[in-house]
Coordinates of N, CA, C and O and ligand atoms in Angstrom, one line a residue:
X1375 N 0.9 -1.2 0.0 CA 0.0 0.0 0.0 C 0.9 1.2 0.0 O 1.7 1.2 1.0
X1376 N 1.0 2.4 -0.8 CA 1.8 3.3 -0.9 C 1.7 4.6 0.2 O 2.5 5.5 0.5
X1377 N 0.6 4.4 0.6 CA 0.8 5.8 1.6 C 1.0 5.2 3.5 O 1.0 5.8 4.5
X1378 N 1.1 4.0 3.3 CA 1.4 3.0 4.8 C 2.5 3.3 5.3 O 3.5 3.2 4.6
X1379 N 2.6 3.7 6.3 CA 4.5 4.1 6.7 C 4.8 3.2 7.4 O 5.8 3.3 8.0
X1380 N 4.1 1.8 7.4 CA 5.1 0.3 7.9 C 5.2 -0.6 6.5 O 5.7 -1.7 6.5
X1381 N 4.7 0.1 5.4 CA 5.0 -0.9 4.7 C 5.9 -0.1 3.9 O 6.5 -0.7 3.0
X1382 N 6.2 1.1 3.9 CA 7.5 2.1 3.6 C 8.6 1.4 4.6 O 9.6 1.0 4.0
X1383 N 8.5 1.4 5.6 CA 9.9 1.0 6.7 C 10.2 -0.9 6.3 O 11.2 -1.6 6.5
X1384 N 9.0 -1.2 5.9 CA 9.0 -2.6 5.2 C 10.4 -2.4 4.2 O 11.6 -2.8 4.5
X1385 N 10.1 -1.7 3.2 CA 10.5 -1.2 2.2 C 11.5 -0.8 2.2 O 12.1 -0.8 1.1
X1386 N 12.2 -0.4 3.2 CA 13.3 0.7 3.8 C 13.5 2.1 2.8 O 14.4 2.7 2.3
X1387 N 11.8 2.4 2.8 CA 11.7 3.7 1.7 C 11.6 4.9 3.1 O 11.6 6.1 2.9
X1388 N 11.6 4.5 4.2 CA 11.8 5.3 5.4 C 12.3 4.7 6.6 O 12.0 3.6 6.7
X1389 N 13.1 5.3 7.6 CA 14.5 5.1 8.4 C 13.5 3.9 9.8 O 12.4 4.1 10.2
X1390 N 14.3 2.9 10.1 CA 13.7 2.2 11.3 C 15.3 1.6 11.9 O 16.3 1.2 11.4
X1391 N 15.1 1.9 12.9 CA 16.1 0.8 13.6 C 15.8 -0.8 13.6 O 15.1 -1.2 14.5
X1392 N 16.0 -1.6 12.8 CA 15.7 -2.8 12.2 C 16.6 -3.8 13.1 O 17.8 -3.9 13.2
X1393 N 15.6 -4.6 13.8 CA 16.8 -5.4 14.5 C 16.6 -7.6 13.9 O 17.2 -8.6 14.1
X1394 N 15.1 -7.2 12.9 CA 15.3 -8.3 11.7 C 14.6 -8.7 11.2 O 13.6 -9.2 11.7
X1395 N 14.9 -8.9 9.9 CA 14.1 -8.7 8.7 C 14.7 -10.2 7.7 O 15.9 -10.7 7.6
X1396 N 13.4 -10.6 7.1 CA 13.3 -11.6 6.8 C 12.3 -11.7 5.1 O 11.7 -10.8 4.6
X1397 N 12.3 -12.9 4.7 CA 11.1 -12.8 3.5 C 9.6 -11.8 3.8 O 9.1 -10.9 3.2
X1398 N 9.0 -12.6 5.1 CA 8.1 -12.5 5.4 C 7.8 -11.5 6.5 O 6.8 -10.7 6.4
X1399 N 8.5 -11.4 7.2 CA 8.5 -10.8 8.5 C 9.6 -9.5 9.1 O 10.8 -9.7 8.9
X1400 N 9.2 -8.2 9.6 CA 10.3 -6.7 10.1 C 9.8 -6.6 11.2 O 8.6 -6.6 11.4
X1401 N 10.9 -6.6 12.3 CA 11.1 -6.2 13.4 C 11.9 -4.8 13.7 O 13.1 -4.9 13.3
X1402 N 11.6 -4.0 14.1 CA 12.1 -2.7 14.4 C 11.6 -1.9 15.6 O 10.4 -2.1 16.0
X1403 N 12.6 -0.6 16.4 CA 12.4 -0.2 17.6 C 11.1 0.8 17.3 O 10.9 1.4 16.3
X1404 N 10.3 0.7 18.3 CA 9.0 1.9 17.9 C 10.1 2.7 18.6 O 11.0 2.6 19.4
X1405 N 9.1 4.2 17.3 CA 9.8 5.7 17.9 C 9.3 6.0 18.8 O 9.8 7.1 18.9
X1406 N 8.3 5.9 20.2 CA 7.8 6.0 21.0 C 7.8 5.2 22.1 O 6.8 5.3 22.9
X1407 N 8.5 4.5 22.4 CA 8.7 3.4 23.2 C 8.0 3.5 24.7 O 7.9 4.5 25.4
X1408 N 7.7 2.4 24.9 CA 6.7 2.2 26.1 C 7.1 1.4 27.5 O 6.5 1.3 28.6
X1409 N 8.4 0.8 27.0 CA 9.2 0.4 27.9 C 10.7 0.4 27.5 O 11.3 0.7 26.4
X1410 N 11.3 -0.2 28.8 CA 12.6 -0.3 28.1 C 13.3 -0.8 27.1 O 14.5 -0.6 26.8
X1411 N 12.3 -1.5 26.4 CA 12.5 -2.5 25.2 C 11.2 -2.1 24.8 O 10.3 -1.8 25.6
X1412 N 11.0 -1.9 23.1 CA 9.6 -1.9 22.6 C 9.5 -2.1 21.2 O 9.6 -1.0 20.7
X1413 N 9.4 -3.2 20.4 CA 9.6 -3.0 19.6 C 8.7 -3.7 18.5 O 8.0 -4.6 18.9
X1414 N 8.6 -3.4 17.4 CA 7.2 -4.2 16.5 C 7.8 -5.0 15.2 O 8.9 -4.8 14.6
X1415 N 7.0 -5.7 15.2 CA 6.8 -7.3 14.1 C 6.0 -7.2 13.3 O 4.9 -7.7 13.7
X1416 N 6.1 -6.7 12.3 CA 5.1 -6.8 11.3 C 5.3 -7.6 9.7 O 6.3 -7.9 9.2
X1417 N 4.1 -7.7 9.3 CA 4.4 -9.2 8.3 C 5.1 -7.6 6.8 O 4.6 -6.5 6.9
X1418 N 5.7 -7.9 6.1 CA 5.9 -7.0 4.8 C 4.7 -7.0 4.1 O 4.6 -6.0 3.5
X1419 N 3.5 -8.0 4.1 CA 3.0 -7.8 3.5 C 1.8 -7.0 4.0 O 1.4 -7.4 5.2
X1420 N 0.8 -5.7 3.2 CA -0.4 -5.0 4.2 C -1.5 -5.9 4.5 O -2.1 -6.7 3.7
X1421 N -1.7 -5.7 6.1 CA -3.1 -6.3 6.5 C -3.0 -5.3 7.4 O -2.0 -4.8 8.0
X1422 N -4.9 -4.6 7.3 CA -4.7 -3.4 8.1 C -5.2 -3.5 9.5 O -5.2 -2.5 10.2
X1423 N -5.7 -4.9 9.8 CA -6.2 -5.1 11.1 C -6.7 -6.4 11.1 O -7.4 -6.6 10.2
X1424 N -6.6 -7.9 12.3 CA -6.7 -8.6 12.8 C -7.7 -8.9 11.8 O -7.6 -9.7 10.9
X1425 N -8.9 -7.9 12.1 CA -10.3 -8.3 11.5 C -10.1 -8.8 9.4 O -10.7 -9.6 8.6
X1426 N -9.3 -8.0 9.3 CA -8.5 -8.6 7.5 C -8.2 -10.0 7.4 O -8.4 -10.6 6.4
X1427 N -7.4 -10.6 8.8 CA -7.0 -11.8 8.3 C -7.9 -13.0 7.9 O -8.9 -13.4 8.4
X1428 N -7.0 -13.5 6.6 CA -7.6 -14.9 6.2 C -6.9 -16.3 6.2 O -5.6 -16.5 6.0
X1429 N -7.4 -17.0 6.3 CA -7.2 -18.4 6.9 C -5.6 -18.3 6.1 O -4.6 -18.6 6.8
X1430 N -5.3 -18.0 4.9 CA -4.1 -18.2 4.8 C -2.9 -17.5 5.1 O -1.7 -17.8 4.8
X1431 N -3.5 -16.3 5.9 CA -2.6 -16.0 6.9 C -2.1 -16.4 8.3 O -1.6 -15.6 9.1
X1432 N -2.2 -17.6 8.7 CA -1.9 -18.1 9.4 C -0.7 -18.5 9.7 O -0.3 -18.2 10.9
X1433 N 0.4 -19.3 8.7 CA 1.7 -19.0 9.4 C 2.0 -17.9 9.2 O 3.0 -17.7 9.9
X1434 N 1.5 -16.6 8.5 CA 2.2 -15.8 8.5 C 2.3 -15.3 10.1 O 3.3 -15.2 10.8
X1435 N 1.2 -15.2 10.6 CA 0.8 -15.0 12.3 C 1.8 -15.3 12.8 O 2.5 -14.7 13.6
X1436 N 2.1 -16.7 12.4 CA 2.9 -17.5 13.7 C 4.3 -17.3 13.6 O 5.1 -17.7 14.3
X1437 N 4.6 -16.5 12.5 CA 5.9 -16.0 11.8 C 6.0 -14.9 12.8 O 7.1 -14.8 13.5
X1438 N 5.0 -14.1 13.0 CA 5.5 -12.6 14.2 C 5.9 -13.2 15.2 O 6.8 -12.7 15.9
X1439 N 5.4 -14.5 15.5 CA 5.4 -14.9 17.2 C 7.3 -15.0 17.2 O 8.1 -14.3 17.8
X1440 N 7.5 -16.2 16.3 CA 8.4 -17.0 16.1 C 10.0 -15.9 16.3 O 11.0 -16.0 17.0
X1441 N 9.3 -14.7 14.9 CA 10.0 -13.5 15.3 C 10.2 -13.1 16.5 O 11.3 -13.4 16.9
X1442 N 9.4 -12.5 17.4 CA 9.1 -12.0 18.6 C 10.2 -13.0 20.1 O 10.9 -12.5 20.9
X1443 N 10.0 -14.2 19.8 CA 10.5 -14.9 20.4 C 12.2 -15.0 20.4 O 12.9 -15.5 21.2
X1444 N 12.5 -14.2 19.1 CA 13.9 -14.5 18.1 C 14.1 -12.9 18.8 O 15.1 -13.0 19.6
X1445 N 13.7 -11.8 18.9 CA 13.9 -10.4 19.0 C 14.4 -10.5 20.6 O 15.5 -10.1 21.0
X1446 N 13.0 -11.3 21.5 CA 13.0 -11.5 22.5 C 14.4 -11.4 23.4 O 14.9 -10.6 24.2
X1447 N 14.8 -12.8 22.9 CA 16.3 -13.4 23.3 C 17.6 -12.3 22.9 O 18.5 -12.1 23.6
X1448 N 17.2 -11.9 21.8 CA 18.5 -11.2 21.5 C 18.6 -9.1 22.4 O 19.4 -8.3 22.4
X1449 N 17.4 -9.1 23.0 CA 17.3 -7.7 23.5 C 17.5 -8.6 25.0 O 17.8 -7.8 25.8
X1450 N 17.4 -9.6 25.4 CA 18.2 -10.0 26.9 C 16.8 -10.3 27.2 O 16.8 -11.2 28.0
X1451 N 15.4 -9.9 27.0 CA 13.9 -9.8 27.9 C 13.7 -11.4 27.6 O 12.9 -11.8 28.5
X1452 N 13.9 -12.1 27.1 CA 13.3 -13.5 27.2 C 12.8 -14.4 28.2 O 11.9 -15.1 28.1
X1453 N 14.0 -14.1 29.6 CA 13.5 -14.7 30.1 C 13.3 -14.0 31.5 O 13.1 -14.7 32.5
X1454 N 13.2 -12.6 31.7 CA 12.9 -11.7 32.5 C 11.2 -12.0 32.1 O 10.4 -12.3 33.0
X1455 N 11.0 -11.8 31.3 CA 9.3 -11.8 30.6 C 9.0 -10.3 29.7 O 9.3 -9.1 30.0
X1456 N 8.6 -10.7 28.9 CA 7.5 -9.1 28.2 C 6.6 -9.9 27.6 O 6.5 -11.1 27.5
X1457 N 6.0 -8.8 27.1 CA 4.2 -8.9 26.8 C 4.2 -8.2 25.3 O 4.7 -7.2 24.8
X1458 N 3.3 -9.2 24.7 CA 3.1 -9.1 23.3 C 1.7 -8.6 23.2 O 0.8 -9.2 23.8
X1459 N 1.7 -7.4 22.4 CA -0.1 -6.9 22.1 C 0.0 -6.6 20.8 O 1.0 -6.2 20.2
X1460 N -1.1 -6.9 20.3 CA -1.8 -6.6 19.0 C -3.4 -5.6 18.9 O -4.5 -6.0 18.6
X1461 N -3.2 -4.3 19.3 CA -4.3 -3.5 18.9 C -5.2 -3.7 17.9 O -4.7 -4.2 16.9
X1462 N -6.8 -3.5 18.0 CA -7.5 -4.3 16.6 C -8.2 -2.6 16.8 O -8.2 -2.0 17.8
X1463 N -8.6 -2.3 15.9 CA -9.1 -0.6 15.8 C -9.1 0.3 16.7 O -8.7 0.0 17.8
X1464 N -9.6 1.5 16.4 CA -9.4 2.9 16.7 C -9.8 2.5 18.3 O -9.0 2.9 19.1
X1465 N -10.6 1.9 18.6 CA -11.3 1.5 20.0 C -10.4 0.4 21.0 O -10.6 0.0 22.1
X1466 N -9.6 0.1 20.3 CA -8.3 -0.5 20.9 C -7.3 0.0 21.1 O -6.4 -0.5 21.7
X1467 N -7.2 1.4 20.5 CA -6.0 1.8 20.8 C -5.0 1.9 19.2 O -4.0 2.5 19.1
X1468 N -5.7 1.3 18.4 CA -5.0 1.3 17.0 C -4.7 2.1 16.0 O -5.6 2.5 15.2
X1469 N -3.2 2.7 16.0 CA -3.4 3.9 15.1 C -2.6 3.7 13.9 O -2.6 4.6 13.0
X1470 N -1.9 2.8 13.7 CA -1.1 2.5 12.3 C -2.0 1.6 11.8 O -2.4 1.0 12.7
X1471 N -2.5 1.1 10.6 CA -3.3 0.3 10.2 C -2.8 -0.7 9.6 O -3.6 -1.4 8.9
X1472 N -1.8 -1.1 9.6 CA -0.9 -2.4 9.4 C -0.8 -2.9 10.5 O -0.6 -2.2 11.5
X1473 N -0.9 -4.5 10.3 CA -0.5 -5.0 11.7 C 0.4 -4.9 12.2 O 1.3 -4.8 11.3
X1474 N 0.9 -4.9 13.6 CA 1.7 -5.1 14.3 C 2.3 -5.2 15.1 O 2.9 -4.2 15.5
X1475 N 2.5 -6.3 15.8 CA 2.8 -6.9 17.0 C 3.9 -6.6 17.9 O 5.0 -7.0 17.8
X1476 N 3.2 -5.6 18.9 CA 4.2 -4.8 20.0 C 5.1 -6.0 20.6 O 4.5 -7.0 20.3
X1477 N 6.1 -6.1 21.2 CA 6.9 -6.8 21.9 C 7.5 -6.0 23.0 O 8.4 -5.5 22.5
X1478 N 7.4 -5.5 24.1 CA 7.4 -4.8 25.2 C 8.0 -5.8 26.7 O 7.7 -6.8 27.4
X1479 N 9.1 -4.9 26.7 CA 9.7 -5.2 28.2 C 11.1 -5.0 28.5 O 11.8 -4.3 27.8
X1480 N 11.5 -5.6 29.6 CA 12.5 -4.7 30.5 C 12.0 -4.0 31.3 O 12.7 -3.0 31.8
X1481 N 10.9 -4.1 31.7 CA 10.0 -3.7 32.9 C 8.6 -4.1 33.5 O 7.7 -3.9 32.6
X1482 N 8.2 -4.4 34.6 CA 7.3 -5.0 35.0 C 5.8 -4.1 34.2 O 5.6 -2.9 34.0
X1483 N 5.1 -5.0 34.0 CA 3.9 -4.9 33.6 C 2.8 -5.3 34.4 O 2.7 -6.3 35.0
X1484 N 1.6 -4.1 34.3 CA 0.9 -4.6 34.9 C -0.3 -5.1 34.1 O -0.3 -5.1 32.8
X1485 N -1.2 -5.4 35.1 CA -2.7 -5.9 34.3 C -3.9 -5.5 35.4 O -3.9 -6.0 36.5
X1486 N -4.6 -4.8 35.2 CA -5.5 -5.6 33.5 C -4.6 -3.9 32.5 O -4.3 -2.8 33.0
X1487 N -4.5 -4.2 31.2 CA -3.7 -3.3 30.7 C -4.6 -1.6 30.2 O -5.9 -1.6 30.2
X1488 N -4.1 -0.6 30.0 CA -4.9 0.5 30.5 C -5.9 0.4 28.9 O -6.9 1.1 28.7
Ligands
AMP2595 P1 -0.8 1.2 17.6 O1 -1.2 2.3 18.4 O2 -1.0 -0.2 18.3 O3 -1.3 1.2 16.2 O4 0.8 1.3 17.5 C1 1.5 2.0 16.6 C2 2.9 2.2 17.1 O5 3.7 2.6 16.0 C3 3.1 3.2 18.2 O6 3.6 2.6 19.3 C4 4.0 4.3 17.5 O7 4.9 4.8 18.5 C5 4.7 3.4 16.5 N1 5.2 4.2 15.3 C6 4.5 5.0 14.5 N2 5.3 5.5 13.5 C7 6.5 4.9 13.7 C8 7.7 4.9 13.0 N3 7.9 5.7 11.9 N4 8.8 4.1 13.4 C9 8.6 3.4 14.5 N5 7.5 3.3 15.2 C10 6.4 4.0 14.8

């Protein structure tokens, strides 16, 4: 999608601290960070929200985790713990419309989340 600015940093048609990128799958630091670690997983290809996906996005899904799990280890949080969220619209808190899967931590989390 050309005016998407995750599928631009997909692209590297704009600047991300990229910590890994793959066929399918970009991990990079959000410019906003929410903890001491914060960083997102998103598939290259556009899905603009949860509610988009189709059954044959499925490993792609499991490709973020796999990611996430891979990012995890290498930022030291693996086995301290962080928390993985996925925003589904404006009413969740959703403001980029590409997916993608927060990975957060280096600091205690609470719940229930705000
Ligand atoms: P959400 O509110 O769940 O849609 O999350 C969007 C996230 O994208 C926020 O945490 C923003 O800080 C982050 N974000 C927006 N633009 C950029 C960017 N150019 N590079 C890195 N992170 C971004």
């Amino acid at each position: 999608m050309t005016d998407c600015i995750f599928c631009k940093i997909a692209a590297g048609e704009i600047p991300a601290e990229k910590l890994l990128e793959n066929d399918d799958v970009v991990v990079f630091r959000d410019l906003n960070p929410q903890a001491p670690t914060h960083l997102l997983a998103i598939p290259r290809r556009h899905i603009a929200t949860i509610n988009d996906l189709q059954e044959q996005d499925a490993a792609l899904f499991g490709k973020l985790f796999l990611a996430a799990k891979e990012v995890a280890a290498l930022e030291g949080i693996a086995d301290t713990g962080y928390r993985t969220v996925m925003n589904c619209g404006e009413g969740a808190g959703q403001t980029v419309f590409h997916i993608h899967l927060h990975i957060l931590g280096g600091r205690a989390m609470g719940w229930p989340p705000g």
